C-alpha positions as semicolon CSV with decimal commas, in nm:
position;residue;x (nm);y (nm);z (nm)
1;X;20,995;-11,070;2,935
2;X;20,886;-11,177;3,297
3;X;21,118;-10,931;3,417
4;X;20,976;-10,633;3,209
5;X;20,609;-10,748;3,309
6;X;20,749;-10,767;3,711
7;X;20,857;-10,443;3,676
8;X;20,527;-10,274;3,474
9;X;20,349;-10,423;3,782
10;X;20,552;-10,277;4,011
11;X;20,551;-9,962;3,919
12;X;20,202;-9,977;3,830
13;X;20,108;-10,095;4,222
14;X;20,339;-9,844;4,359
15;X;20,187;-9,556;4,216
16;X;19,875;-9,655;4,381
17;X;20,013;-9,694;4,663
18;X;20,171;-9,388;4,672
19;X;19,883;-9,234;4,602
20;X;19,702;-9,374;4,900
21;X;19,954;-9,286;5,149
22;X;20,000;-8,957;5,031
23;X;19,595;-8,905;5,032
24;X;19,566;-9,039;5,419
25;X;19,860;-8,792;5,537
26;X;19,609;-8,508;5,432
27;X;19,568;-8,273;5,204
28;X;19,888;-8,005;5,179
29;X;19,979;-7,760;4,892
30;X;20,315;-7,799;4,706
31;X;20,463;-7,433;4,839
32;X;20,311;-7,565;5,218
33;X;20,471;-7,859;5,239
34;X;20,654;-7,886;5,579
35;X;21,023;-8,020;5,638
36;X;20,870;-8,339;5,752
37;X;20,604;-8,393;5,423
38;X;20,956;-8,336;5,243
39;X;21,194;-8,516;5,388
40;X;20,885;-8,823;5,420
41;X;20,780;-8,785;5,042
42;X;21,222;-8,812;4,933
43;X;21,218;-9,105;5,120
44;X;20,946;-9,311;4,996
45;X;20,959;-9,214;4,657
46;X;21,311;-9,364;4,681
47;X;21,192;-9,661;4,878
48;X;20,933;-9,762;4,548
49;X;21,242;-9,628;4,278
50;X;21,496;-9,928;4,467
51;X;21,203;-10,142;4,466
52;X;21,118;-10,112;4,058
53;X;21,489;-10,152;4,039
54;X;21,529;-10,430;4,203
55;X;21,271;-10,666;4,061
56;X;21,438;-10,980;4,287
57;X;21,364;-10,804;4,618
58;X;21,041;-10,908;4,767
59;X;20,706;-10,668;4,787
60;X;20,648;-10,656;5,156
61;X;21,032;-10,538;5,266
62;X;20,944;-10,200;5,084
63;X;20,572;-10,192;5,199
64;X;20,640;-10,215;5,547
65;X;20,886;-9,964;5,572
66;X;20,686;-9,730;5,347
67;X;20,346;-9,767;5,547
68;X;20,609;-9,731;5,905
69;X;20,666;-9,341;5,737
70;X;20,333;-9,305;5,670
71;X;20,203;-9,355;6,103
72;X;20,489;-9,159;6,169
73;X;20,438;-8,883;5,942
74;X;20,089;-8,919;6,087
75;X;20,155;-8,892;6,445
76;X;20,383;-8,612;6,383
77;X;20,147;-8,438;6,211
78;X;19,892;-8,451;6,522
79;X;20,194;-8,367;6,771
80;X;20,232;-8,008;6,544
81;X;19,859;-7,973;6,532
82;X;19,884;-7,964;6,959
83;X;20,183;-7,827;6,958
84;X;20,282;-7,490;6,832
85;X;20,653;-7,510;6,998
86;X;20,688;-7,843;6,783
87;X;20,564;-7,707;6,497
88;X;20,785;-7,398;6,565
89;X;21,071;-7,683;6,626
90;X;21,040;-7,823;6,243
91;X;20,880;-7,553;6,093
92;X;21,024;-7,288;6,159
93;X;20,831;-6,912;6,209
94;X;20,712;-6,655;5,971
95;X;20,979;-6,371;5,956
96;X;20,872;-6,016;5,901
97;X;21,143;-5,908;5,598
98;X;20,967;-5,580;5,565
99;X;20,802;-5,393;5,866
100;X;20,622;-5,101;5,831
101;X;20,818;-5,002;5,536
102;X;21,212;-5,081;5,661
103;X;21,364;-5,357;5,488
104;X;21,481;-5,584;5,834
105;X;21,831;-5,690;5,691
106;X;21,882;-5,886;6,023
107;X;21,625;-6,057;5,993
108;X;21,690;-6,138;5,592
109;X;22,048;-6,280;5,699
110;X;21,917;-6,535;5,940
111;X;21,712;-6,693;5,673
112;X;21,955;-6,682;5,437
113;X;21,754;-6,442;5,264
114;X;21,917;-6,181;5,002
115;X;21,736;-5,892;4,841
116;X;21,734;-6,064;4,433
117;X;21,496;-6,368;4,638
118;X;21,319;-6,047;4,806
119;X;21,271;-5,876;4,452
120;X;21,204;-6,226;4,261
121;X;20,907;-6,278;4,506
122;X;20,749;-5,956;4,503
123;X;20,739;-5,952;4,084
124;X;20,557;-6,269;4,106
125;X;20,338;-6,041;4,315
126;X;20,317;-5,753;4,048
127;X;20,436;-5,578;4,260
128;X;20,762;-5,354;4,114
129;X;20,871;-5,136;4,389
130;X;20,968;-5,198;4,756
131;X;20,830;-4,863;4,829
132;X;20,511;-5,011;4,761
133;X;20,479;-5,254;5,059
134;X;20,437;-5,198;5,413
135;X;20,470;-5,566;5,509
136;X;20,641;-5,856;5,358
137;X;20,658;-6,209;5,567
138;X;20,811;-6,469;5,518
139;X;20,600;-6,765;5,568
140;X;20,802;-7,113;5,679
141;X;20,669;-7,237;5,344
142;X;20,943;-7,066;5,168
143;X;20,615;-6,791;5,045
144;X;20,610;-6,451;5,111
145;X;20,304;-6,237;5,175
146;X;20,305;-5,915;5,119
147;X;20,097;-5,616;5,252
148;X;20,119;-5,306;5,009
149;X;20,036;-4,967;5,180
150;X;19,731;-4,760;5,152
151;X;19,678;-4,426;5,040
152;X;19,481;-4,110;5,266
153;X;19,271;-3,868;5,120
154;X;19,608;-3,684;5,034
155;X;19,743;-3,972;4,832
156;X;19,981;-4,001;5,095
157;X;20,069;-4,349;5,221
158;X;19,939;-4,440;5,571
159;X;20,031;-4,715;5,773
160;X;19,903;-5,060;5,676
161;X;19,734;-5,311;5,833
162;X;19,827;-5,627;5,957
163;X;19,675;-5,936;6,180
164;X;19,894;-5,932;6,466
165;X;19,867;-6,282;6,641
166;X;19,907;-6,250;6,970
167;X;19,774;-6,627;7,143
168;X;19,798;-6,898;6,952
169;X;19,725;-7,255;7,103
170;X;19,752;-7,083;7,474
171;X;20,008;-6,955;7,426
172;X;20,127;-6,612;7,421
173;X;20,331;-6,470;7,187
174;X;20,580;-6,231;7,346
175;X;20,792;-6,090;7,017
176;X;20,462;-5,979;6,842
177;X;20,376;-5,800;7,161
178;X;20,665;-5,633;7,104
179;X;20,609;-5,531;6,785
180;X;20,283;-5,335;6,865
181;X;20,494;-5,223;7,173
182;X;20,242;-5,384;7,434
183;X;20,304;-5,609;7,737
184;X;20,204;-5,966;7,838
185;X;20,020;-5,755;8,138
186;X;19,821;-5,512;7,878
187;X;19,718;-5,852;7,704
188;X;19,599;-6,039;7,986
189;X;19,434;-5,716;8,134
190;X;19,234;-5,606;7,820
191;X;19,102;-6,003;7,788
192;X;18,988;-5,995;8,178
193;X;18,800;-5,688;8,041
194;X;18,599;-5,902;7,743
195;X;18,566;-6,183;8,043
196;X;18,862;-6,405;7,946
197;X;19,031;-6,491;8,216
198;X;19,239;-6,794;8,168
199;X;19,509;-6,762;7,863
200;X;19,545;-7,138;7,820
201;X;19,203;-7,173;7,686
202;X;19,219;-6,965;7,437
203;X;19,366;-7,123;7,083
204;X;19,371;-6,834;6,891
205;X;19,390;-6,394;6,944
206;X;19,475;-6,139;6,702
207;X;19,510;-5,801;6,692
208;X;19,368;-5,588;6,445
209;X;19,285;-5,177;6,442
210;X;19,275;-5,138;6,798
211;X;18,986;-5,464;6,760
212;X;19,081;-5,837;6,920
213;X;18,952;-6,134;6,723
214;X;18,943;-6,414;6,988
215;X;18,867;-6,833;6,968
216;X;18,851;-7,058;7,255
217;X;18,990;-7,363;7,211
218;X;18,707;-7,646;7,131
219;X;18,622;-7,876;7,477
220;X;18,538;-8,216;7,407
């Protein structure tokens, strides 16, 4: 009986406490949880599962351990928030499946990425045809978002439009200047023009209809 009532408590405290940690790492979707949310939510799960199981072992050599993922997870999490190359490290990148209408099948195969997931993602979209969509990314989240084309006047398709990211944390990014087939010189030049001189301030730039939406990064 004291063994049933050890382990009712047990799993009664670490649900709390679970809760807790979970609730001072932040705030994350299910589909947006990062490698590092995963791999830290396996492991402490299984931390409290030994823990019920093992009514003999004592409180504290699970707590520490548990609370030990939680900082770290923490001080991760504020390393990828002034990072982007460490977020890109563990992360991983968005990968454009579909641009402007061609399927990239390169880009599909280094994602381990075959055309039934492609198909399965875009009917959870309503959406029935590839023909439909002019862009399809695939977010690091495992997600894809999708960008259908437009019609003219002629009920023609025209070209969609996309948010093109080109600075993000001061940094610039070089392969979606090559998408819009500009240079890191045309970038720099056209911010000197709207008086932004210095790159490294700037946390985010995007480029949108020929118009650039641009943030400086907050000074303290």
């Amino acid at each position: 009986m004291e063994n049933i009532l050890t382990i009712i408590f047990r799993t009664l405290f670490f649900y709390v406490l679970i809760l807790v940690i979970f609730r001072l790492m932040g705030k994350r979707e299910i589909g947006e949880l990062s490698i590092l949310d995963l791999v830290v939510f396996i492991m402490i799960g299984e931390m409290a599962i030994v823990s019920i199981d093992n009514p003999k072992r004592p409180l504290f050599e699970t707590i520490i351990p548990m609370v030990l993922l939680m900082f770290i997870q923490i001080f991760l999490a504020t390393i990828s928030l002034k990072s982007k190359r460490f977020r890109d490290l563990v992360d991983g990148k968005p990968t454009i499946i579909i641009n402007r209408g061609k399927i990239d099948e390169g880009a599909m195969r280094k994602q381990r990425y075959n055309f039934d997931d492609l198909l399965t993602q875009l009917r959870e979209k309503d959406i029935r045809s590839i023909a439909d969509v002019e862009f399809a990314i695939l977010e690091s989240s495992g997600s894809l978002s999708v960008i259908e084309k437009l019609s003219n006047s002629d009920g023609q398709p025209k070209e969609g439009d996309i948010t093109i990211p080109l600075i993000i944390d001061g940094s610039i990014e070089e392969e979606n200047l090559k998408r819009i087939n500009k240079t890191n010189l045309w970038l720099r030049q056209e911010l000197k023009k709207m008086g932004y001189r210095d790159v490294r301030k700037i946390s985010f730039c995007s480029y949108e209809n020929g118009k650039f939406f641009v943030d400086i990064i907050d000074e303290d």
